[in-house]
PDB file of C-alpha atoms in Angstrom:
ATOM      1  CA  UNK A   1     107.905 131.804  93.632  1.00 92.00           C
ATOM      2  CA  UNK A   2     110.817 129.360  91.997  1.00 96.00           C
ATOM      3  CA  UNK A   3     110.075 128.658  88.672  1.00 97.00           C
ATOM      4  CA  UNK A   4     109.991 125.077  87.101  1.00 98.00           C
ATOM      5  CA  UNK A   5     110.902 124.561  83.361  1.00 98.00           C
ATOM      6  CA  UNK A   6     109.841 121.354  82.325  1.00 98.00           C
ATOM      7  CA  UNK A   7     111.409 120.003  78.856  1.00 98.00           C
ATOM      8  CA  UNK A   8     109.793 118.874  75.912  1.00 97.00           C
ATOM      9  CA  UNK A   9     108.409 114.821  76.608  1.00 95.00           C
ATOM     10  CA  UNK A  10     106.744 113.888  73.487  1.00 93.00           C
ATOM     11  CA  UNK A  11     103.641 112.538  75.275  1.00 91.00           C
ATOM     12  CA  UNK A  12     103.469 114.257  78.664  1.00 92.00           C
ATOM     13  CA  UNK A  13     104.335 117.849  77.408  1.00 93.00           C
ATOM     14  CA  UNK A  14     105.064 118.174  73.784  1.00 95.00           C
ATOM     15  CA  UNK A  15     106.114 121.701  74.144  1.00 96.00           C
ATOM     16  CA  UNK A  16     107.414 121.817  77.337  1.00 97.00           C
ATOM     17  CA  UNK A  17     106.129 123.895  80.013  1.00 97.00           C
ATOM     18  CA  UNK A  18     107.305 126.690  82.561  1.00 97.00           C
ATOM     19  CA  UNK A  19     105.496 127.022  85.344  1.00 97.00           C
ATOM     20  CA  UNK A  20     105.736 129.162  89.236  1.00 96.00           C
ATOM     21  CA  UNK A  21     105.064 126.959  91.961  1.00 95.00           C
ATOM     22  CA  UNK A  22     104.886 127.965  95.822  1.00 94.00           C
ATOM     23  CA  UNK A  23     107.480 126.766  97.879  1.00 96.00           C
ATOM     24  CA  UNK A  24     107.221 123.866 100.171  1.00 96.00           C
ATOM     25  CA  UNK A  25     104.428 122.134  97.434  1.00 96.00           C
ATOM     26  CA  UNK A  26     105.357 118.793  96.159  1.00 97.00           C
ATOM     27  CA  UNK A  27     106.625 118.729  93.046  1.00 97.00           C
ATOM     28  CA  UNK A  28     104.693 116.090  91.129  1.00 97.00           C
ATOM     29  CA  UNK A  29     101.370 117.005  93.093  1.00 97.00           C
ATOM     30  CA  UNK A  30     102.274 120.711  91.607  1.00 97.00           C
ATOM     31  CA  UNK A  31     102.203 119.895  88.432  1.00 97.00           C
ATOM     32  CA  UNK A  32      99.202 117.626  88.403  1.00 96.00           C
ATOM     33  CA  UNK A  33      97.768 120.715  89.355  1.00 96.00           C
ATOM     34  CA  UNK A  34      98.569 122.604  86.497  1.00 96.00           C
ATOM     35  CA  UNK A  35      98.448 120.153  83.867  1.00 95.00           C
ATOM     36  CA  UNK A  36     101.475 118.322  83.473  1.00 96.00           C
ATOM     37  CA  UNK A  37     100.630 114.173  83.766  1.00 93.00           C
ATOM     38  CA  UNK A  38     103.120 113.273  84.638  1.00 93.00           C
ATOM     39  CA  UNK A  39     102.466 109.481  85.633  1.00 91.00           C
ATOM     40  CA  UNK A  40     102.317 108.517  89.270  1.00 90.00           C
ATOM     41  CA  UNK A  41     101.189 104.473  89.241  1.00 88.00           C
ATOM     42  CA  UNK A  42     101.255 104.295  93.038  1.00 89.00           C
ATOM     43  CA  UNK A  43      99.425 107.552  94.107  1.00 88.00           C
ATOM     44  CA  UNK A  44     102.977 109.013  95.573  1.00 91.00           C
ATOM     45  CA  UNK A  45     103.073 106.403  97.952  1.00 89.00           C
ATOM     46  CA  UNK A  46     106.869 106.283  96.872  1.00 90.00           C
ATOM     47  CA  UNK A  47     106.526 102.678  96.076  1.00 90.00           C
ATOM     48  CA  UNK A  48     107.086 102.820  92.390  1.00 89.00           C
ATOM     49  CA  UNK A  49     109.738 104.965  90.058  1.00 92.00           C
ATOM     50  CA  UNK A  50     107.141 106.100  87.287  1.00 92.00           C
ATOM     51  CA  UNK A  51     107.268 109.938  88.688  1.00 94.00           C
ATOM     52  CA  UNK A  52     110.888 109.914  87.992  1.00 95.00           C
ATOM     53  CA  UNK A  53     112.172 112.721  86.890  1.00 97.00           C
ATOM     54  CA  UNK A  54     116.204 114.339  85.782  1.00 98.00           C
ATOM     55  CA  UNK A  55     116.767 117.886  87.351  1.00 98.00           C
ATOM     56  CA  UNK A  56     118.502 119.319  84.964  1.00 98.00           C
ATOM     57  CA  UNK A  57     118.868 122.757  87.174  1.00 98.00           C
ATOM     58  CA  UNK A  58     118.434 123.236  90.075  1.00 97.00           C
ATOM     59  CA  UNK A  59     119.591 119.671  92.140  1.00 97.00           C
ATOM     60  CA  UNK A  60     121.986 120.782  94.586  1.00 96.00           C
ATOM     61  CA  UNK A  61     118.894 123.030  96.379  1.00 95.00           C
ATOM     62  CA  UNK A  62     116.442 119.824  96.886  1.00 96.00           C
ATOM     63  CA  UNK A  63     116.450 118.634 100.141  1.00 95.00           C
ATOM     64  CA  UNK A  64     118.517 115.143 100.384  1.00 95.00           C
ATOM     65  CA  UNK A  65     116.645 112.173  99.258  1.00 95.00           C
ATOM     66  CA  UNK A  66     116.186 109.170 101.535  1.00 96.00           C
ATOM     67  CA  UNK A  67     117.161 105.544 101.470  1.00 96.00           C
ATOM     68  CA  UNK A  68     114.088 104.400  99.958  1.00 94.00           C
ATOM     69  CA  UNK A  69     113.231 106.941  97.373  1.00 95.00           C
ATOM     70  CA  UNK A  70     117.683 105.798  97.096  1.00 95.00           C
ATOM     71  CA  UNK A  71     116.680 102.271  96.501  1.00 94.00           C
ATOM     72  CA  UNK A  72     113.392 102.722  94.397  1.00 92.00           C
ATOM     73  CA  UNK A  73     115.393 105.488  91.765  1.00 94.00           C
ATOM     74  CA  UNK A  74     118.115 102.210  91.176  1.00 92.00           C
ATOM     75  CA  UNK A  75     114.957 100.316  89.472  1.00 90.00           C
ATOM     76  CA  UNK A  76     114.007 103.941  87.259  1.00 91.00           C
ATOM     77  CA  UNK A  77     114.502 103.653  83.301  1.00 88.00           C
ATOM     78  CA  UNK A  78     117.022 106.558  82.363  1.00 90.00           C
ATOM     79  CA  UNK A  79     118.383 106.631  85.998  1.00 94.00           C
ATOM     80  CA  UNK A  80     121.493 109.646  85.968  1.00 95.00           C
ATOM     81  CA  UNK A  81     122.937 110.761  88.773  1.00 96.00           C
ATOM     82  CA  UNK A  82     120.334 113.773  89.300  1.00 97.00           C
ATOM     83  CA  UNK A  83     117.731 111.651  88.945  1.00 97.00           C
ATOM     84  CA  UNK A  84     114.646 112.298  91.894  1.00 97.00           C
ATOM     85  CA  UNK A  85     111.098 110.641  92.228  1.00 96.00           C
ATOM     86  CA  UNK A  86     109.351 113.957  91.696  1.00 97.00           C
ATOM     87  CA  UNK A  87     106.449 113.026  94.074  1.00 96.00           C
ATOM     88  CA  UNK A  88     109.529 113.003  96.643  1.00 96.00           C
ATOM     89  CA  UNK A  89     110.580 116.602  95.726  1.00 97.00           C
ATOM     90  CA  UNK A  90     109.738 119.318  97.749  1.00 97.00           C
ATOM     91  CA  UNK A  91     110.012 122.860  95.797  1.00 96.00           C
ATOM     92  CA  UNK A  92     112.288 125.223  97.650  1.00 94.00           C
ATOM     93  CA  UNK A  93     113.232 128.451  96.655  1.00 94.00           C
ATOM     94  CA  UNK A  94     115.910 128.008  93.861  1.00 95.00           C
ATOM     95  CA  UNK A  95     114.218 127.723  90.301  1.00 97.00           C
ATOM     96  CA  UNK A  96     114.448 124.283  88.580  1.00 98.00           C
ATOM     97  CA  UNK A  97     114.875 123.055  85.269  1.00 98.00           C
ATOM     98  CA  UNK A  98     113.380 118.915  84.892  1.00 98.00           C
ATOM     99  CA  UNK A  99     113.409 116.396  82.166  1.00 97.00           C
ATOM    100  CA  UNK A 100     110.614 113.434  82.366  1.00 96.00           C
ATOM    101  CA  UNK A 101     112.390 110.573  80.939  1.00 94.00           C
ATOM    102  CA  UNK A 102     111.183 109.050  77.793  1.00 90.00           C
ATOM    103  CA  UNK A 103     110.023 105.757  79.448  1.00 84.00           C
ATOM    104  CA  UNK A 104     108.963 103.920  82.648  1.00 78.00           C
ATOM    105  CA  UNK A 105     109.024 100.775  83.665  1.00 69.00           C
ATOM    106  CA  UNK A 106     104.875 101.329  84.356  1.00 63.00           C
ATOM    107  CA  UNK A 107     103.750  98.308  81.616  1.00 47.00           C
ATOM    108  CA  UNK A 108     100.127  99.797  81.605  1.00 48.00           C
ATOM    109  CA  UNK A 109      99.135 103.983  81.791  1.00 53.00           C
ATOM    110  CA  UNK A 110      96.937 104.774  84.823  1.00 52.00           C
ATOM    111  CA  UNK A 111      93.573 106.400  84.118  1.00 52.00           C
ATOM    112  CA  UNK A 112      95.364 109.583  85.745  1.00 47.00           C
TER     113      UNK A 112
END
């Protein structure tokens, strides 16, 4: 199982995590699942940019990510060039390494 290392975000995981997720799970469903908060404002509908995330490790092994999820990551706060909506992100095998950026452009928190 590829491991995910998730960095220190002062809010969403102070500490940081490391986590083993099967392959072929989504990654922001994933860690939902195992604690992580990460915010998701449209239910991973992929019509919003608050589940962005920076892969940090691991981006080259990602499947390519479509126009849309394209066009929604140019209105992300933080946006770098391996920058991913992580309820996009499909785990494959190669171990990853993400950073939650520090802010989104969510105005309000969900009750997630």
């Amino acid at each position: 199982m590829p491991k995910i290392t998730v960095l220190p975000h002062f809010e969403i995981c102070p500490e940081g995590a490391e986590v083993e997720l099967e392959s072929g799970s989504n990654l922001c469903k994933a860690l939902l699942e195992k604690g992580i908060k990460i915010e998701h404002a449209c239910e991973m509908s992929k019509a919003c940019t608050t589940c962005h995330i920076v892969v940090r490790k691991g981006f080259n092994g990602l499947e390519e990510m479509d126009d849309i999820e394209a066009d929604l990551l140019d209105r992300a706060w933080g946006l770098e060039p391996d920058s991913r909506l992580s309820c996009q992100v499909i785990i494959e095998n190669d171990d990853l390494v993400i950073e939650i950026p520090k802010y989104t452009l969510n105005h309000a928190k969900e009750n997630h």
